[in-house]
Amino acid sequence: VTPGPSLGAMPGIAVVAAIGLVTVAFADNAARHDGAGAQLLFWLGLALIYGPVAFRLLGRSPRRSERIALVLTLGLALFLVKVLRSPAEFVRFDEFGWWRATHEVLVTGHAFTGNQLNVSTAGYPALATLTAAVSQLSGLSIFLSGTLVIGIARVILLLALFLLLERLTGSPRAAGVGIAIYVCNSSFLYFDAQFAYESLALGLALAVLLVSLRWSESDQRPPASLTTGVGAILLILTCGLTISHHLTSLFVVLLLALWTIASLFQSRSQHHADMVRRRNGPLVPTVLTTLLVATWLIFVAGPTTHAELGAIFTGAYQSVGDLVLGTSGSKHLFTGSGKTVSQVERAVILTAVTLVLCLVVAGLIRMWRSRPVKPLSLALGIVAILYPVSLGLRLTQASSEIATRAPAFAFLGVALLAAILTASPSRRSWGTVSRHGGKLVVTALAITTFFGGFMLGELKATRQPGPYLVGAESRSVTPPGVAAADFAAHYLPTNSNMVADRTDAALFGSYGNLNPIFGSYSRISLARILLGGEFDRADKQALCGQSIAFIVVDKRLSREAPFELPLVGFYVSSHEPGAFVRTRPVTLHALEKFNSVRGISIVYRNGPITIYDTTELC
Amino acid sequence: MRPSRSDTCLFFIIGWSLLALAIGLLPIVVWARAVVWIPLVFVMPGYALIRAVLPKHSIPPLEGAVYTLAGSVSIVALTGVLLQLVLPVDRQIWAISIMAVAVIAGLAATLRRGRETATMLPLPAPILWISIQSTLTLALALGLVIGAVVLASAGARSERATFHFTELWVLPVTASLHGSLVDVGVRNHQGDAEAYVVRVNQGRILLGTSKIHLADGQLWRKQVACKGGPSTKPVTVTLLHHAKVYHYVRLERCPTPS
């Protein structure tokens, strides 16, 4: 009996990766109590997960089935690193917005309800609807259901990307190496593993690209039944993607358009522009996706998309313009809120960035030399150029929001270029990879790239759990805040408007069923109400104008020793007065000023958290 | 003629869907519902769909797996989004609609198989060869992963246990028919049983004092009547712990009863 595909060395490597996960769990537990060596243990755990898989994927001996198993092992183990970070609850800001959206579906039975934490939940209901379905049918909590949904999306992403790279390069080895490089993007480990719409949409986007590639294959005329079937799958997957995430949908439209243009030019140059090829090319997927995305934007998600992306892109455009014209300086790299990144970390990040840039340049040169290039490869090659552009966007505060989101897309191109370099090695460079010494060097460089990417994408303080920090996203979520939000959910009127710092806004806007209000009223920043030294007439005007019923104050924002500024650079929103330039924390006097204001009741206290009721005031 | 493996899969999907519908409508334990419904949400609609629309063996198995998962995710999300336009979706609606999608696609695929003769890829789907040694090694890896999750969960629990606090609140009772009332609440999160004294004042008038003993996590609530109906004098609630003022809360005035 001839055995089928085997897993080769994968089971042994999976054990090493699992030991890496245990190491990460120990490291996180040590970090929870500020234990020494927690960081070192964490990096060791990550190296145990990434290193052996990357080393094995670089080799020539593994069979295709082993490579697929290795790719899944790597992707899922890294997903579990994020799960181990907070194994019982969501702690990231975006996750609270999606928790609320899912909760609304469960309570009301209807999707399309927006919330102040993430306005896009009203326009892109796929994640909330799917998670609600899993939760209602299985009886699991929103946390477990959401984790399961994102885990499945991760599997789709890994398999689809592997097949896509394999189809473009003709080499399973190249596809495996491509994935080992893709996971080095700065948002893979945490940002795109969080319970949020991009994490789901990325998997669907890759599936759409894969089925589009299947549609476009025109080497042989497929039977009509296959064309119809592939078309039906394309339609369903594209619909799923369209209702999942704006940026990913738009990226897929852009990529398909580039692919179509590249294939039309290639057809002209090679005199193969016959009707069959035109029908089977990427034109149909491109038109279909564009139509669906445009229709959704026009009739459903336009306002929410504009509300979210419009502000980000406008801010980025203006700040980059100011930087180019010299009317403003650049952001200080490697510093934030008075905290500076260590020299070692800087060196790792710069090495990682340099390695990826070299890879992009070398890959593009190799692609150019091995013409004719497949049109989709050419399109992805152009996408890879987004990577250096995204690095440039890190130079200003406003554009760094885009820089955070870009790598997940740019690295699709970078992964292809890595795969191309692997599939067609030159004697001078990649020919040595087959030797153990060369493989070890490349693995070490890949680990450095992986570490550097993660360091670039995630603040040092939020990589692991730990004691409370001011304005530090996941590190600011603590039991007193959760208990206060739980109180609000049970005893305060649902959807009442409220003002709070960013973390409490996330907690009360999700678990608390309240409606946190950001921004300003008649040019009066709502953050001023919370942070100002005195409560004056302007504050009252803004409070009553926005129908604010509750103010939530966390005394820990004014920690006296050591002085602590918000890690993300602001307390309430990035537009508040003093955001990113503050040198002193808000005073305790400012936070406790409501205690003596007539008309404001103190309805709740648990130590750090106080809830003020302002309904009598207006 | 014996049914092929894919036909068996389709019959299995139809049977499983009907079983899941029954389980989905019954109040049974969570784990049993999860075991039955998770494959039905993430695998079966997509699998039935690709079997219904694609010729036999026309795409490689791994690509089929991608379309199965992504198709299931898309179908369930689209079904929910469309259904909620006409009626609120709840557990029964979800159970019936997802079962219906899987069964209809499964039946369509079965009918298609009956008419189908030609195949694109005549090769049978490869079966993964896993030795006993590999299986044991994978089991070890899985055990370690479970261990890591258990370890992290224990760590998170112990971190939460380091926070010791007590909640105190006072809220107006707006829907009272028995005069002007306030609702006072205390919840203990000190990690152990604690004794408290709750003192309620309206201006300088003492409305009541309660000595309470709460276990960790226990809640105490009491409605206290204001003196002389609605008043502009604030109601202050003071929580004493170990004979010291621990927290206080204040309502600006007693509420007007409805």
Tab-separated table of C-alpha atoms in Angstrom, chain B residues 26-242:
chain	number	residue	atom	x	y	z
B	26	LEU	CA	-34.161	22.049	22.590
B	27	PRO	CA	-32.753	23.482	25.819
B	28	ILE	CA	-29.754	21.153	26.176
B	29	VAL	CA	-26.255	21.609	27.614
B	30	VAL	CA	-23.965	24.125	25.920
B	31	TRP	CA	-21.177	21.730	24.945
B	32	ALA	CA	-23.569	19.410	23.082
B	33	ARG	CA	-25.062	22.329	21.176
B	34	ALA	CA	-21.572	23.622	20.370
B	35	VAL	CA	-20.404	20.224	19.084
B	36	VAL	CA	-23.406	19.927	16.772
B	37	TRP	CA	-23.740	23.508	15.580
B	38	ILE	CA	-20.139	24.660	15.085
B	39	PRO	CA	-19.566	22.326	12.085
B	40	LEU	CA	-22.978	23.244	10.737
B	41	VAL	CA	-22.110	26.938	10.781
B	42	PHE	CA	-18.505	26.796	9.591
B	43	VAL	CA	-18.357	23.763	7.299
B	44	MET	CA	-21.596	22.287	6.045
B	45	PRO	CA	-23.279	25.174	4.161
B	46	GLY	CA	-20.089	25.846	2.190
B	47	TYR	CA	-19.406	22.176	1.538
B	48	ALA	CA	-22.950	21.547	0.320
B	49	LEU	CA	-22.732	24.659	-1.851
B	50	ILE	CA	-19.535	23.684	-3.659
B	51	ARG	CA	-20.871	20.165	-4.166
B	52	ALA	CA	-24.049	21.688	-5.613
B	53	VAL	CA	-22.376	24.110	-8.033
B	54	LEU	CA	-19.108	22.424	-9.027
B	55	PRO	CA	-18.606	19.251	-11.070
B	56	LYS	CA	-17.141	16.291	-9.187
B	57	HIS	CA	-13.359	16.491	-8.592
B	58	SER	CA	-13.155	19.735	-10.577
B	59	ILE	CA	-11.041	21.488	-7.961
B	60	PRO	CA	-8.277	20.134	-5.704
B	61	PRO	CA	-9.351	19.192	-2.151
B	62	LEU	CA	-7.388	21.946	-0.416
B	63	GLU	CA	-8.932	24.616	-2.620
B	64	GLY	CA	-12.293	23.034	-1.900
B	65	ALA	CA	-11.537	23.361	1.817
B	66	VAL	CA	-10.919	27.086	1.403
B	67	TYR	CA	-14.216	27.573	-0.456
B	68	THR	CA	-16.006	25.385	2.096
B	69	LEU	CA	-14.908	27.515	5.050
B	70	ALA	CA	-15.112	30.897	3.318
B	71	GLY	CA	-18.395	29.916	1.654
B	72	SER	CA	-19.916	28.849	4.988
B	73	VAL	CA	-18.833	32.088	6.656
B	74	SER	CA	-20.276	34.154	3.781
B	75	ILE	CA	-23.522	32.167	3.547
B	76	VAL	CA	-24.267	32.385	7.278
B	77	ALA	CA	-23.431	36.113	7.413
B	78	LEU	CA	-25.512	36.859	4.292
B	79	THR	CA	-28.410	34.732	5.530
B	80	GLY	CA	-28.449	36.619	8.821
B	81	VAL	CA	-28.171	40.039	7.184
B	82	LEU	CA	-31.034	39.276	4.762
B	83	LEU	CA	-33.281	37.629	7.356
B	84	GLN	CA	-33.011	40.463	9.860
B	85	LEU	CA	-34.438	42.825	7.251
B	86	VAL	CA	-37.795	41.080	7.569
B	87	LEU	CA	-37.802	39.665	11.110
B	88	PRO	CA	-35.643	39.712	14.219
B	89	VAL	CA	-33.248	36.758	14.183
B	90	ASP	CA	-33.175	34.561	17.262
B	91	ARG	CA	-31.997	31.026	17.999
B	92	GLN	CA	-34.989	29.355	16.336
B	93	ILE	CA	-34.727	31.486	13.199
B	94	TRP	CA	-30.982	30.835	12.968
B	95	ALA	CA	-31.459	27.099	13.474
B	96	ILE	CA	-34.182	26.781	10.836
B	97	SER	CA	-32.498	29.022	8.248
B	98	ILE	CA	-29.005	27.502	8.449
B	99	MET	CA	-30.444	23.992	8.465
B	100	ALA	CA	-32.583	24.903	5.453
B	101	VAL	CA	-29.598	26.290	3.525
B	102	ALA	CA	-27.488	23.190	4.238
B	103	VAL	CA	-30.295	20.750	3.423
B	104	ILE	CA	-31.353	22.515	0.193
B	105	ALA	CA	-27.741	22.780	-1.017
B	106	GLY	CA	-27.174	19.167	0.017
B	107	LEU	CA	-30.255	17.951	-1.893
B	108	ALA	CA	-29.268	20.009	-4.954
B	109	ALA	CA	-25.801	18.459	-4.835
B	110	THR	CA	-27.265	14.951	-4.500
B	111	LEU	CA	-29.527	15.513	-7.508
B	112	ARG	CA	-26.602	16.879	-9.493
B	113	ARG	CA	-24.521	13.796	-8.661
B	114	GLY	CA	-27.262	11.624	-10.143
B	115	ARG	CA	-26.978	13.359	-13.532
B	116	GLU	CA	-23.208	13.785	-13.580
B	117	THR	CA	-20.982	11.551	-15.672
B	118	ALA	CA	-17.862	13.429	-16.635
B	119	THR	CA	-15.217	14.533	-14.147
B	120	MET	CA	-12.467	17.093	-14.533
B	121	LEU	CA	-9.986	15.505	-12.193
B	122	PRO	CA	-10.575	11.777	-11.988
B	123	LEU	CA	-8.065	11.369	-9.171
B	124	PRO	CA	-9.576	10.430	-5.839
B	125	ALA	CA	-9.038	12.860	-2.997
B	126	PRO	CA	-5.758	11.968	-1.301
B	127	ILE	CA	-6.014	10.665	2.230
B	128	LEU	CA	-3.481	12.029	4.660
B	129	TRP	CA	-1.131	9.321	5.940
B	130	ILE	CA	-0.472	9.785	9.649
B	131	SER	CA	1.509	7.145	11.506
B	132	ILE	CA	0.754	6.153	15.109
B	133	GLN	CA	3.961	7.897	16.189
B	134	SER	CA	2.875	11.134	14.481
B	135	THR	CA	-0.589	10.851	15.993
B	136	LEU	CA	0.875	10.494	19.476
B	137	THR	CA	3.243	13.410	18.876
B	138	LEU	CA	0.350	15.570	17.686
B	139	ALA	CA	-1.654	14.544	20.754
B	140	LEU	CA	1.277	15.674	22.888
B	141	ALA	CA	1.344	19.021	21.067
B	142	LEU	CA	-2.397	19.418	21.582
B	143	GLY	CA	-2.010	18.597	25.266
B	144	LEU	CA	0.693	21.251	25.597
B	145	VAL	CA	-1.510	23.820	23.847
B	146	ILE	CA	-4.383	23.038	26.224
B	147	GLY	CA	-1.903	23.313	29.089
B	148	ALA	CA	-0.805	26.746	27.847
B	149	VAL	CA	-4.407	27.977	27.693
B	150	VAL	CA	-5.164	26.597	31.188
B	151	LEU	CA	-1.986	28.206	32.526
B	152	ALA	CA	-2.804	31.587	30.983
B	153	SER	CA	-6.395	31.413	32.266
B	154	ALA	CA	-5.167	30.669	35.785
B	155	GLY	CA	-2.720	33.574	35.491
B	156	ALA	CA	-5.479	35.932	34.369
B	157	ARG	CA	-7.678	34.795	37.278
B	158	SER	CA	-4.912	35.334	39.801
B	159	GLU	CA	-4.260	38.793	38.324
B	160	ARG	CA	-7.937	39.704	38.743
B	161	ALA	CA	-7.798	38.469	42.331
B	162	THR	CA	-5.224	41.140	43.166
B	163	PHE	CA	-7.872	43.857	42.793
B	164	HIS	CA	-9.751	44.448	46.046
B	165	PHE	CA	-12.601	46.941	46.027
B	166	THR	CA	-16.198	47.508	47.057
B	167	GLU	CA	-18.943	49.018	44.932
B	168	LEU	CA	-21.361	51.503	46.465
B	169	TRP	CA	-24.236	53.228	44.695
B	170	VAL	CA	-27.362	55.246	45.196
B	171	LEU	CA	-30.019	55.613	42.515
B	172	PRO	CA	-33.398	57.327	42.456
B	173	VAL	CA	-36.382	54.969	42.338
B	174	THR	CA	-38.439	56.718	39.687
B	175	ALA	CA	-41.277	54.209	39.331
B	176	SER	CA	-42.262	53.982	42.986
B	177	LEU	CA	-45.871	54.095	44.178
B	178	HIS	CA	-44.780	54.206	47.809
B	179	GLY	CA	-43.373	57.697	48.122
B	180	SER	CA	-39.959	59.066	47.362
B	181	LEU	CA	-37.385	56.269	47.480
B	182	VAL	CA	-33.699	55.778	46.772
B	183	ASP	CA	-32.055	52.468	45.930
B	184	VAL	CA	-28.792	51.821	47.780
B	185	GLY	CA	-26.444	49.005	46.736
B	186	VAL	CA	-23.166	47.515	47.951
B	187	ARG	CA	-21.169	44.714	46.311
B	188	ASN	CA	-18.086	43.196	47.883
B	189	HIS	CA	-15.048	42.466	45.638
B	190	GLN	CA	-12.488	42.343	48.463
B	191	GLY	CA	-11.630	38.709	47.862
B	192	ASP	CA	-13.022	37.679	51.251
B	193	ALA	CA	-16.092	38.151	53.475
B	194	GLU	CA	-16.255	41.699	54.840
B	195	ALA	CA	-18.403	43.639	57.329
B	196	TYR	CA	-19.681	47.128	56.446
B	197	VAL	CA	-21.914	49.805	57.867
B	198	VAL	CA	-24.128	51.730	55.438
B	199	ARG	CA	-25.426	55.101	56.636
B	200	VAL	CA	-28.026	57.056	54.656
B	201	ASN	CA	-28.621	60.757	55.356
B	202	GLN	CA	-30.901	63.375	53.843
B	203	GLY	CA	-29.227	66.648	54.645
B	204	ARG	CA	-28.572	66.247	58.351
B	205	ILE	CA	-31.401	63.800	58.900
B	206	LEU	CA	-30.384	60.177	59.348
B	207	LEU	CA	-32.645	58.010	57.192
B	208	GLY	CA	-31.185	54.709	58.272
B	209	THR	CA	-28.149	52.669	59.191
B	210	SER	CA	-27.502	49.053	58.150
B	211	LYS	CA	-24.802	46.698	59.361
B	212	ILE	CA	-24.092	44.208	56.628
B	213	HIS	CA	-21.835	41.203	56.183
B	214	LEU	CA	-21.073	40.268	52.581
B	215	ALA	CA	-19.246	37.280	51.128
B	216	ASP	CA	-16.886	37.923	48.229
B	217	GLY	CA	-18.968	38.866	45.188
B	218	GLN	CA	-22.173	39.197	47.230
B	219	LEU	CA	-24.598	42.041	46.560
B	220	TRP	CA	-26.714	43.943	49.120
B	221	ARG	CA	-29.535	46.270	48.068
B	222	LYS	CA	-32.083	48.287	50.023
B	223	GLN	CA	-34.698	50.886	49.182
B	224	VAL	CA	-34.745	53.781	51.610
B	225	ALA	CA	-37.623	56.265	51.884
B	226	CYS	CA	-36.835	59.978	51.873
B	227	LYS	CA	-38.306	62.102	54.624
B	228	GLY	CA	-41.271	64.264	53.560
B	229	GLY	CA	-41.304	63.301	49.877
B	230	PRO	CA	-39.276	64.983	47.117
B	231	SER	CA	-36.761	67.360	48.534
B	232	THR	CA	-33.926	69.551	47.338
B	233	LYS	CA	-31.769	68.284	50.180
B	234	PRO	CA	-29.208	65.801	48.924
B	235	VAL	CA	-29.213	62.177	50.005
B	236	THR	CA	-25.771	61.001	51.064
B	237	VAL	CA	-24.825	57.354	51.499
B	238	THR	CA	-21.670	56.614	53.468
B	239	LEU	CA	-20.016	53.214	53.511
B	240	LEU	CA	-17.925	52.464	56.555
B	241	HIS	CA	-15.401	49.676	56.562
B	242	HIS	CA	-13.290	48.875	59.629
